[in-house]
PDB file of C-alpha atoms and ligand atoms in Angstrom:
ATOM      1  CA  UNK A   9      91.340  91.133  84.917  1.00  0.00           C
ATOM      2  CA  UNK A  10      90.008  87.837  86.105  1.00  0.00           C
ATOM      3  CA  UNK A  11      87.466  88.784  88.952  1.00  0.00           C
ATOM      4  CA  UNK A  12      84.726  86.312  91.406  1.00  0.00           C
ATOM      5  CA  UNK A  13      81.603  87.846  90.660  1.00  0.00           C
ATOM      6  CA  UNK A  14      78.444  86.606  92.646  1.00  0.00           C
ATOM      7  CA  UNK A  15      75.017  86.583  90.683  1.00  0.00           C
ATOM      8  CA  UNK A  16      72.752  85.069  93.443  1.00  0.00           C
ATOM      9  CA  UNK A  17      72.541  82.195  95.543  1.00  0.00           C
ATOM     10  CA  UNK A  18      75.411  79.549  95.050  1.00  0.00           C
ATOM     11  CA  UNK A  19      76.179  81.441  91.697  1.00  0.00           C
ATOM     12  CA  UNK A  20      79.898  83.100  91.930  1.00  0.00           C
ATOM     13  CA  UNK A  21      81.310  82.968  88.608  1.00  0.00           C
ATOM     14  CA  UNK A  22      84.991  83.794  87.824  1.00  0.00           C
ATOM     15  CA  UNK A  23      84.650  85.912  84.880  1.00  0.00           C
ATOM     16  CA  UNK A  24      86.539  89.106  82.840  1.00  0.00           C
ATOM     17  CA  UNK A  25      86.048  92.605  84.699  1.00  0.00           C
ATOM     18  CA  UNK A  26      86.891  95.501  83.803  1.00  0.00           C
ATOM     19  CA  UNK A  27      89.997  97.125  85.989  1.00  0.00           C
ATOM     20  CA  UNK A  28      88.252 100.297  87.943  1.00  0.00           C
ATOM     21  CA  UNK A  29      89.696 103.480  86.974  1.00  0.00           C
ATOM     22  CA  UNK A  30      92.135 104.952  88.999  1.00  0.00           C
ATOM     23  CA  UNK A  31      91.113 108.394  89.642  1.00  0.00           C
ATOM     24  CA  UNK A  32      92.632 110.984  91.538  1.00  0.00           C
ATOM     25  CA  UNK A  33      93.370 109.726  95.239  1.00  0.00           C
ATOM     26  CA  UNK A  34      93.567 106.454  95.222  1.00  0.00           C
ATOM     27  CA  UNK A  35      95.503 103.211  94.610  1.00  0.00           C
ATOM     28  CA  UNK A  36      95.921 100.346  92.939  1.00  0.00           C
ATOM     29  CA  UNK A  37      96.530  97.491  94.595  1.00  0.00           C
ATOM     30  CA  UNK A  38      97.306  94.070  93.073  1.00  0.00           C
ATOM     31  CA  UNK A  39      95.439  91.841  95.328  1.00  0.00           C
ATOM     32  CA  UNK A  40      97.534  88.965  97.364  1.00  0.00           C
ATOM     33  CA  UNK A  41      95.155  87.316  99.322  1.00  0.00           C
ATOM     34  CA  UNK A  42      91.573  87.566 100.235  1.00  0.00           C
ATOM     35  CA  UNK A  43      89.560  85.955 103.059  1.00  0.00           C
ATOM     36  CA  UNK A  44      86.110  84.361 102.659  1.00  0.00           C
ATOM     37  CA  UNK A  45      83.913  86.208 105.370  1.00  0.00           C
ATOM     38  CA  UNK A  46      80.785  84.803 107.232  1.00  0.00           C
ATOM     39  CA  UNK A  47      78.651  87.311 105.219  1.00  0.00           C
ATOM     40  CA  UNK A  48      80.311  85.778 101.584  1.00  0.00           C
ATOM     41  CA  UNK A  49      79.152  82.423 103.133  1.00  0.00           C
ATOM     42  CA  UNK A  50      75.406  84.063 104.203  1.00  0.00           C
ATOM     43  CA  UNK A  51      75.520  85.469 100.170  1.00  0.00           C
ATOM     44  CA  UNK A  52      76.211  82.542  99.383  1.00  0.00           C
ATOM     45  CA  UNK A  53      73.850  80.570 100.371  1.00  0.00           C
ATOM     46  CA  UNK A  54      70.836  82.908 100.697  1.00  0.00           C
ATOM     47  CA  UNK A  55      71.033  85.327  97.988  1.00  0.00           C
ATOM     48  CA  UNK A  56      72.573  89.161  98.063  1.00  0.00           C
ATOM     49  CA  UNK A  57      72.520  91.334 100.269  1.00  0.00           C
ATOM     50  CA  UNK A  58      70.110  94.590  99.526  1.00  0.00           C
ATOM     51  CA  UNK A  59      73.451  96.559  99.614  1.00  0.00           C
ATOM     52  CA  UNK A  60      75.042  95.446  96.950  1.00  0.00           C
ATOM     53  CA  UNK A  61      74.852  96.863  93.792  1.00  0.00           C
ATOM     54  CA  UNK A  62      78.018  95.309  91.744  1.00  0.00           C
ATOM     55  CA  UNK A  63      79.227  91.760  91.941  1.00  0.00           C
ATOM     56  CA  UNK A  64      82.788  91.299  92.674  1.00  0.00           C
ATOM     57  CA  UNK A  65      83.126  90.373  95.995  1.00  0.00           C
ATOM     58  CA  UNK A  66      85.911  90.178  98.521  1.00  0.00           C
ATOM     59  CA  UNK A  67      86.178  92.978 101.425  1.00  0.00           C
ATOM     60  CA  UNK A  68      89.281  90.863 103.746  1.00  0.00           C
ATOM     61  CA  UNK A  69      92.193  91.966 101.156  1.00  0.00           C
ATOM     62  CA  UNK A  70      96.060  92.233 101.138  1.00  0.00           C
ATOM     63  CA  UNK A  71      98.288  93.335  97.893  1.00  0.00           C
ATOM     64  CA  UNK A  72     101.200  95.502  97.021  1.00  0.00           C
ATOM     65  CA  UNK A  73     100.580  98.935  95.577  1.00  0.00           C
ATOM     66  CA  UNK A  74     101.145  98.908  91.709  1.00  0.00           C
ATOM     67  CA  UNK A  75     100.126 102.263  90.837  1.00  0.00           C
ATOM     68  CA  UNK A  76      98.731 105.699  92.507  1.00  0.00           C
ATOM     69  CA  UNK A  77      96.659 108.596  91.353  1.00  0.00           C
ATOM     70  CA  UNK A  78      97.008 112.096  91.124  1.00  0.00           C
ATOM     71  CA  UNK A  79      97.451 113.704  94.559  1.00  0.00           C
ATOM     72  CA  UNK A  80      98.170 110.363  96.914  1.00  0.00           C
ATOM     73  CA  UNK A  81     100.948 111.667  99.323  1.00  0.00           C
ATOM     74  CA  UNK A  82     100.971 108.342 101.509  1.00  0.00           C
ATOM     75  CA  UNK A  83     101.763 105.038  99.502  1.00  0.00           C
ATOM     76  CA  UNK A  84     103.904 104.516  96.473  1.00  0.00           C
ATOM     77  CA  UNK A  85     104.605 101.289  94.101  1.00  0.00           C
ATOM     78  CA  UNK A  86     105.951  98.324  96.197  1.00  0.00           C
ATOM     79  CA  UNK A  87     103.940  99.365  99.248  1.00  0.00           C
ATOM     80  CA  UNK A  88     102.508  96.061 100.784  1.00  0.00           C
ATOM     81  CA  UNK A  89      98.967  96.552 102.261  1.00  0.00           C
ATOM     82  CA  UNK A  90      95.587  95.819 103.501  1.00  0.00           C
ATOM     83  CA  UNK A  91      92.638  97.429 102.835  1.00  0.00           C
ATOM     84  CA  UNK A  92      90.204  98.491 104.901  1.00  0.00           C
ATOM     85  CA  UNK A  93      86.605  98.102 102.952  1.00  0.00           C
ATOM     86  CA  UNK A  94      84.192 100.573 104.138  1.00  0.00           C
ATOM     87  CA  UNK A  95      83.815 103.674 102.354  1.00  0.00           C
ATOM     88  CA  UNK A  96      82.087 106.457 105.397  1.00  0.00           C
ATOM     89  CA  UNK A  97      80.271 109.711 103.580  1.00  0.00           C
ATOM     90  CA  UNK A  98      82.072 111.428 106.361  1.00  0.00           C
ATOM     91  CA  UNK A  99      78.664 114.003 106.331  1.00  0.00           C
ATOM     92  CA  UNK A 100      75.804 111.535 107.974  1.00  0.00           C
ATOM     93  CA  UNK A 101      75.183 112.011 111.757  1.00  0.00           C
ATOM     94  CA  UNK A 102      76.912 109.013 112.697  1.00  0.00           C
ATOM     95  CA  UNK A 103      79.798 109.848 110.656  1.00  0.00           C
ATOM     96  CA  UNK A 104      79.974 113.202 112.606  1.00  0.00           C
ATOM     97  CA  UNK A 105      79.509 111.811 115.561  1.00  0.00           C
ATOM     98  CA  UNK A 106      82.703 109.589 114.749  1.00  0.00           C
ATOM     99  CA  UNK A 107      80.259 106.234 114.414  1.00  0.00           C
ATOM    100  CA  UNK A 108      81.706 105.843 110.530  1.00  0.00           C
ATOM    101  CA  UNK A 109      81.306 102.498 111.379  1.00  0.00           C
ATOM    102  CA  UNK A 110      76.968 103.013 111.187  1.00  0.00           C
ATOM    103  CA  UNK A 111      77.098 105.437 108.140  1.00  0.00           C
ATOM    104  CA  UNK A 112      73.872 105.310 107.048  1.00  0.00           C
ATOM    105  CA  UNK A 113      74.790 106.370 103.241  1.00  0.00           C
ATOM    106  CA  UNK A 114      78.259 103.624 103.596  1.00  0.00           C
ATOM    107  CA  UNK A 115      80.264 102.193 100.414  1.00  0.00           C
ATOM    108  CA  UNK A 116      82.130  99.503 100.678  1.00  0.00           C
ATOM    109  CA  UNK A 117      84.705  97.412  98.602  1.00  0.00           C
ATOM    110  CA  UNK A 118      83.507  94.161  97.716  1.00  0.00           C
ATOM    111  CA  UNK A 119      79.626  95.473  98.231  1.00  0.00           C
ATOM    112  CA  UNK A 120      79.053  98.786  96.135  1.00  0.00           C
ATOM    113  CA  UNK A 121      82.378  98.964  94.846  1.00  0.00           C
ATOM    114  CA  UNK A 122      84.500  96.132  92.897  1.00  0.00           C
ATOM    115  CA  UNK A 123      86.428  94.000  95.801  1.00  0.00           C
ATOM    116  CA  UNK A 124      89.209  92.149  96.595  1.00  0.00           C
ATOM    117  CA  UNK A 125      88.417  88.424  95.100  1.00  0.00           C
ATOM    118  CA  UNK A 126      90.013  90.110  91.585  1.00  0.00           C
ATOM    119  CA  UNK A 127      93.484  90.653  90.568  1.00  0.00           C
ATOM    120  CA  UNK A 128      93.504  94.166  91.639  1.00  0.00           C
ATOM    121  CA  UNK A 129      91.370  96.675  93.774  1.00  0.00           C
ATOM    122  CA  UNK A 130      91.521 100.310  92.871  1.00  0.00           C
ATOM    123  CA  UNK A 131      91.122 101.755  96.247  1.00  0.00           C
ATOM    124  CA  UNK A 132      91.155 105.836  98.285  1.00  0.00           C
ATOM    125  CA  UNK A 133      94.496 106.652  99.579  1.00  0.00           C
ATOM    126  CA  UNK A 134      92.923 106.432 103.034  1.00  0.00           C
ATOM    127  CA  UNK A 135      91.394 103.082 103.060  1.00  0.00           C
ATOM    128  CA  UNK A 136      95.079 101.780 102.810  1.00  0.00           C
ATOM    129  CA  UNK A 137      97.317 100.508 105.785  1.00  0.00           C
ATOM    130  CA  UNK A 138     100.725  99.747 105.384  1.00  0.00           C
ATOM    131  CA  UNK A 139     101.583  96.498 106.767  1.00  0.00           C
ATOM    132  CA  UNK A 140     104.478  95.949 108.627  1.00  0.00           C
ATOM    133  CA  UNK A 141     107.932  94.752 107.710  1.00  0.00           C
ATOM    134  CA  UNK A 142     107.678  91.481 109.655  1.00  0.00           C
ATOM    135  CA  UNK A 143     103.754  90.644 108.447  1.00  0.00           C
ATOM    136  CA  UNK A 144     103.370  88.693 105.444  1.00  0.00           C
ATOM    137  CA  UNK A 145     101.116  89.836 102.900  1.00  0.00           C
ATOM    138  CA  UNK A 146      98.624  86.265 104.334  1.00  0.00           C
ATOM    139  CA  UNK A 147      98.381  87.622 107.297  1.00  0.00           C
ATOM    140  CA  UNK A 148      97.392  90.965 106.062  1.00  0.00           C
ATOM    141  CA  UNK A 149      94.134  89.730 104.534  1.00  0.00           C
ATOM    142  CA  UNK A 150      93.100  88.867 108.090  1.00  0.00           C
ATOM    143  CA  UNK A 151      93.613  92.432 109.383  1.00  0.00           C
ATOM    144  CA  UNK A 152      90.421  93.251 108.682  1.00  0.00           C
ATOM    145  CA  UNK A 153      88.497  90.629 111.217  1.00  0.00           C
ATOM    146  CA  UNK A 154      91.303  91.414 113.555  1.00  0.00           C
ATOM    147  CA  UNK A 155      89.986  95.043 113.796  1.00  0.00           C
ATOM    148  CA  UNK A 156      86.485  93.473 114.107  1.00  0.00           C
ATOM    149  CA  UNK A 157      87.549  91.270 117.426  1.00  0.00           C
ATOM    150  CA  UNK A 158      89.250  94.045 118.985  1.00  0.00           C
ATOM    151  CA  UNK A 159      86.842  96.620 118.302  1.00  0.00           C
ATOM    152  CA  UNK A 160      84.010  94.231 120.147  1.00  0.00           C
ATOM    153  CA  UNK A 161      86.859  94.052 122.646  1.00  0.00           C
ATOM    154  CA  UNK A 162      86.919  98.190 123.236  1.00  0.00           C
ATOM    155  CA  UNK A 163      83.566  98.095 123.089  1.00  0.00           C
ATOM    156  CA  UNK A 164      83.108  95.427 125.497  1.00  0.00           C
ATOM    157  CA  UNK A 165      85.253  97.404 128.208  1.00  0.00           C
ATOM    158  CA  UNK A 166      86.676  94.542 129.551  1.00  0.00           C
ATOM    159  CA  UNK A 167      89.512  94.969 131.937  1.00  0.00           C
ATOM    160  CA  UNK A 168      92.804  93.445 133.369  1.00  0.00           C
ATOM    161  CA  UNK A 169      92.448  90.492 135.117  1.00  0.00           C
ATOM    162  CA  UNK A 170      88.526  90.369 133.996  1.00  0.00           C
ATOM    163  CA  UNK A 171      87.285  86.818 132.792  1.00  0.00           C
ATOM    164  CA  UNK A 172      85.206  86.328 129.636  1.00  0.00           C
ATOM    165  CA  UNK A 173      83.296  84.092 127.518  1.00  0.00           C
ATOM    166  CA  UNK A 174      82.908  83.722 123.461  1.00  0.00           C
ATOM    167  CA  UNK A 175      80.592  81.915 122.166  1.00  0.00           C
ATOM    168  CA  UNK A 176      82.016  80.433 118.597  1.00  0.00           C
ATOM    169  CA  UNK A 177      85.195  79.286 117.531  1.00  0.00           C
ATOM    170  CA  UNK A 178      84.842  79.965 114.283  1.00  0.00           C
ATOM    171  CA  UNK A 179      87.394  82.625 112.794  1.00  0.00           C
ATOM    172  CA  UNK A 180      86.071  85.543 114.821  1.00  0.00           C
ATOM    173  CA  UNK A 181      85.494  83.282 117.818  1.00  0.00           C
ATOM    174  CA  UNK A 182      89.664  82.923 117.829  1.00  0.00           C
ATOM    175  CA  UNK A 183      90.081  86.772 116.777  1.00  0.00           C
ATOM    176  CA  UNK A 184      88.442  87.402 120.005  1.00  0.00           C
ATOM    177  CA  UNK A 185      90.050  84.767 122.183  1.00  0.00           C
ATOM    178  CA  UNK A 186      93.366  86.430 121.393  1.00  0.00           C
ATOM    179  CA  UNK A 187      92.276  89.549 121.298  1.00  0.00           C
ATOM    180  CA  UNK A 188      90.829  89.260 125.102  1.00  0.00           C
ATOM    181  CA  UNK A 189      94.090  87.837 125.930  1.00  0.00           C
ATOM    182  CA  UNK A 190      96.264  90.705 124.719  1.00  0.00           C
ATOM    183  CA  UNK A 191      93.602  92.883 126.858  1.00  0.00           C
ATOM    184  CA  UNK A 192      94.408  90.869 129.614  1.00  0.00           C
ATOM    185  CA  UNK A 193      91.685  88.236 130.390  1.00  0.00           C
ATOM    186  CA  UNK A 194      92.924  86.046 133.067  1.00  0.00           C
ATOM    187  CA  UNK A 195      90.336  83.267 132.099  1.00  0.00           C
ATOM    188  CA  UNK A 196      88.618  82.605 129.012  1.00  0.00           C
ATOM    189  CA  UNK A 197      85.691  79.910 128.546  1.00  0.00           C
ATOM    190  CA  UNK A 198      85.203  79.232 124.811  1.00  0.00           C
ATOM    191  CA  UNK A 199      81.940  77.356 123.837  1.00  0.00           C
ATOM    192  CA  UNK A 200      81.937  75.367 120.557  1.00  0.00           C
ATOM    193  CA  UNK A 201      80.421  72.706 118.817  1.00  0.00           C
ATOM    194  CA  UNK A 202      83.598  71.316 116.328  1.00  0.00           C
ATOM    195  CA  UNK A 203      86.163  69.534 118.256  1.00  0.00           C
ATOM    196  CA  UNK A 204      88.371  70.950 115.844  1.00  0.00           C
ATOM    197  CA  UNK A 205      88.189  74.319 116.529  1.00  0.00           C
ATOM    198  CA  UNK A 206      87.803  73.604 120.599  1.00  0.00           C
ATOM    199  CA  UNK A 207      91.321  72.041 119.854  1.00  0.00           C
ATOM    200  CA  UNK A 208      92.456  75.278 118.090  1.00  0.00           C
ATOM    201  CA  UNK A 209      91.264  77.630 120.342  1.00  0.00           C
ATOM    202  CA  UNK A 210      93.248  75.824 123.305  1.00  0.00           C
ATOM    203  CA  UNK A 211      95.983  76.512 121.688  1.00  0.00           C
ATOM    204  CA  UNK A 212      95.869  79.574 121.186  1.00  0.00           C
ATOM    205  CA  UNK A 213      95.032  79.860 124.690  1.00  0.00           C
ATOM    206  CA  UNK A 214      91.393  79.410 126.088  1.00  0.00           C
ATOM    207  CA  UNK A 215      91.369  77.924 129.748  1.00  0.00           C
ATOM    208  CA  UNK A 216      87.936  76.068 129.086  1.00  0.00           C
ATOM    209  CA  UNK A 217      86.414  74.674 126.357  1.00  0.00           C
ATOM    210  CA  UNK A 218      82.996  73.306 126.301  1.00  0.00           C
ATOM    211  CA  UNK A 219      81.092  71.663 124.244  1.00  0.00           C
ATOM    212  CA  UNK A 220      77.531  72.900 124.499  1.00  0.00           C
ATOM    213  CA  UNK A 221      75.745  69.911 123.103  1.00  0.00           C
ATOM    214  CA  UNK A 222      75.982  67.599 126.478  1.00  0.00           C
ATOM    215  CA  UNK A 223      77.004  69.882 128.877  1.00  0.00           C
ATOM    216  CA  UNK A 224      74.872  72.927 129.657  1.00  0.00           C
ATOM    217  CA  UNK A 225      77.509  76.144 129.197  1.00  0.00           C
ATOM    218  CA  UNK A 226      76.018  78.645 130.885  1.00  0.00           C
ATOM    219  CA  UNK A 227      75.539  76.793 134.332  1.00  0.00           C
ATOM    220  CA  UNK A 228      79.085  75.202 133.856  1.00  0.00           C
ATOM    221  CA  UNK A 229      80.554  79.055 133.452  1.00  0.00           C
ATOM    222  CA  UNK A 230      78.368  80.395 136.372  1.00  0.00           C
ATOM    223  CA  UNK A 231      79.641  77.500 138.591  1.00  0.00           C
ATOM    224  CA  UNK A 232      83.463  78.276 137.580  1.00  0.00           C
ATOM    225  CA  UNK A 233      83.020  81.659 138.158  1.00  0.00           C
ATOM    226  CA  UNK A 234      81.438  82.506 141.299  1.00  0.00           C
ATOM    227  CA  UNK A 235      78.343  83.498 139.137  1.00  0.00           C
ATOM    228  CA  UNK A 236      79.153  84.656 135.675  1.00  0.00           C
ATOM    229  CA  UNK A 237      82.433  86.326 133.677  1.00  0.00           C
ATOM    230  CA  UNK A 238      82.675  89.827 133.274  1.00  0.00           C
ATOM    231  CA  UNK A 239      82.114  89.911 129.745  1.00  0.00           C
ATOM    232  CA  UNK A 240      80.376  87.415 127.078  1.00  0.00           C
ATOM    233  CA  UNK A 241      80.715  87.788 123.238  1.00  0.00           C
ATOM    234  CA  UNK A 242      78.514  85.940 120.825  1.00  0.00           C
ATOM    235  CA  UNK A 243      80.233  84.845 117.574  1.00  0.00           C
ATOM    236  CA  UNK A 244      78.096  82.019 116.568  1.00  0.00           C
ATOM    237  CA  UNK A 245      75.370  83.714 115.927  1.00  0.00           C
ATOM    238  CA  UNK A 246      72.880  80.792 115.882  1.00  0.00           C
ATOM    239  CA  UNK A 247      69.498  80.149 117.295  1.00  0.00           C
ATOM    240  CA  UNK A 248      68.628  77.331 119.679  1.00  0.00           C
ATOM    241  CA  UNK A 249      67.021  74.527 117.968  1.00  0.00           C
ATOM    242  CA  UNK A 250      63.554  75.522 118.142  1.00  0.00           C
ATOM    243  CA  UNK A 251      62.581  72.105 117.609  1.00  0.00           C
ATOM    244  CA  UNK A 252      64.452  70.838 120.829  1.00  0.00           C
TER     245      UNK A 252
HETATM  246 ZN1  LIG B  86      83.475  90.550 106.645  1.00  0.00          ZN
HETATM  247 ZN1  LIG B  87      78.079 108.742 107.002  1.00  0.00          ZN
END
């Protein structure tokens, strides 16, 4: 198969790989589409990541099951999917303690284990999740930074009626916008940089957008709020300009 394999810094390289082998328990899945995450981008640019210890990357996947191992009971040929990429141990005491999210011994597809920019993805039986009839297959390769917004959004315990602010409108940024929305935010102050994406997240539904270079963000917020929102979520990620 014809797989995206990364080497180091700005060195991906679409090359032969071999197909994994399908052993007992899992799937393979012809891959549909795949999603370029921030951390492909970070690899990208700045080398590997410690973790990985194979090439192909890819962890955002969707495809339709094209053949299944020995002993998988829940997905058959045809079945559309998306694939969730990390791979617990299931014995750490995170895992146990239900964190599988922190294992400290983790796999992952796309990291230790070939990924989804390749024609297929041999996959576990439980990593899979059946996509529903009225999702296309595009769609499915974003469920995987969908689960990331509305985990931060559990996490974040924000309630009905409570009033929030992301910072970054990048891909997450909007995850989280909508995904604050469907929790019930009743306002939502976006800060961002690209007109673009302040554009994009109105439409989807922020109430403010602000551009932080020109107008100071936080004191705008406090001054719309009585004093603050309820709950603030940083998807930018970036350091002020030390130089500034
Ligand atoms: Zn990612
Ligand atoms: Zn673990």
């Amino acid at each position: 198969m014809k797989a995206a394999k990364i080497y180091g810094a700005k060195d991906i390289r679409v090359e032969e790989a071999e197909i994994p082998v399908l052993e007992n328990g899992m799937v393979k899945v012809k891959v549909e589409y795949a999603g370029i995450c921030g951390s492909d981008m970070h690899e990208y640019l700045a080398g590997t990541y410690p973790m990985r210890t194979q090439p192909v990357l890819g962890h955002e996947f969707s495809g339709v099951v094209v053949e299944v191992g020995e002993g998988v009971t829940n997905a058959k040929v045809g079945d559309r999917v998306a694939v969730e990429p990390l791979i617990p141990c299931g014995k750490c005491d995170n895992c146990q303690r239900g964190f599988v999210n922190l294992c400290t011994e983790r796999q992952g597809y796309g990291y230790t284990v070939s990924g989804g920019f390749a024609q297929f993805a041999v996959v576990k039986e439980e990593n899979i999740f059946h996509l529903p009839e009225n999702m296309s297959l595009e769609l499915g390769a974003l469920v995987e930074p969908t689960a990331v917004a509305v985990h931060a959004v559990r996490q974040s315990q924000l309630k009905l009626g409570d009033t929030a602010a992301i910072f970054g409108a990048g891909p997450i940024g909007l995850l989280l916008l909508q995904a604050v929305k469907a929790a019930g935010a009743s306002e939502v102050f976006i800060v961002e940089v690209s007109e673009e994406r302040r554009q994009k997240a109105l439409e989807l539904g922020a109430t403010h957008v602000i551009n932080p270079i020109g107008t100071d963000a936080v004191a705008f917020i406090r001054e719309q709020t009585n004093g603050g929102v309820n709950v603030a979520f940083d998807a930018a990620g970036v350091q002020t300009n030390p130089l500034k």
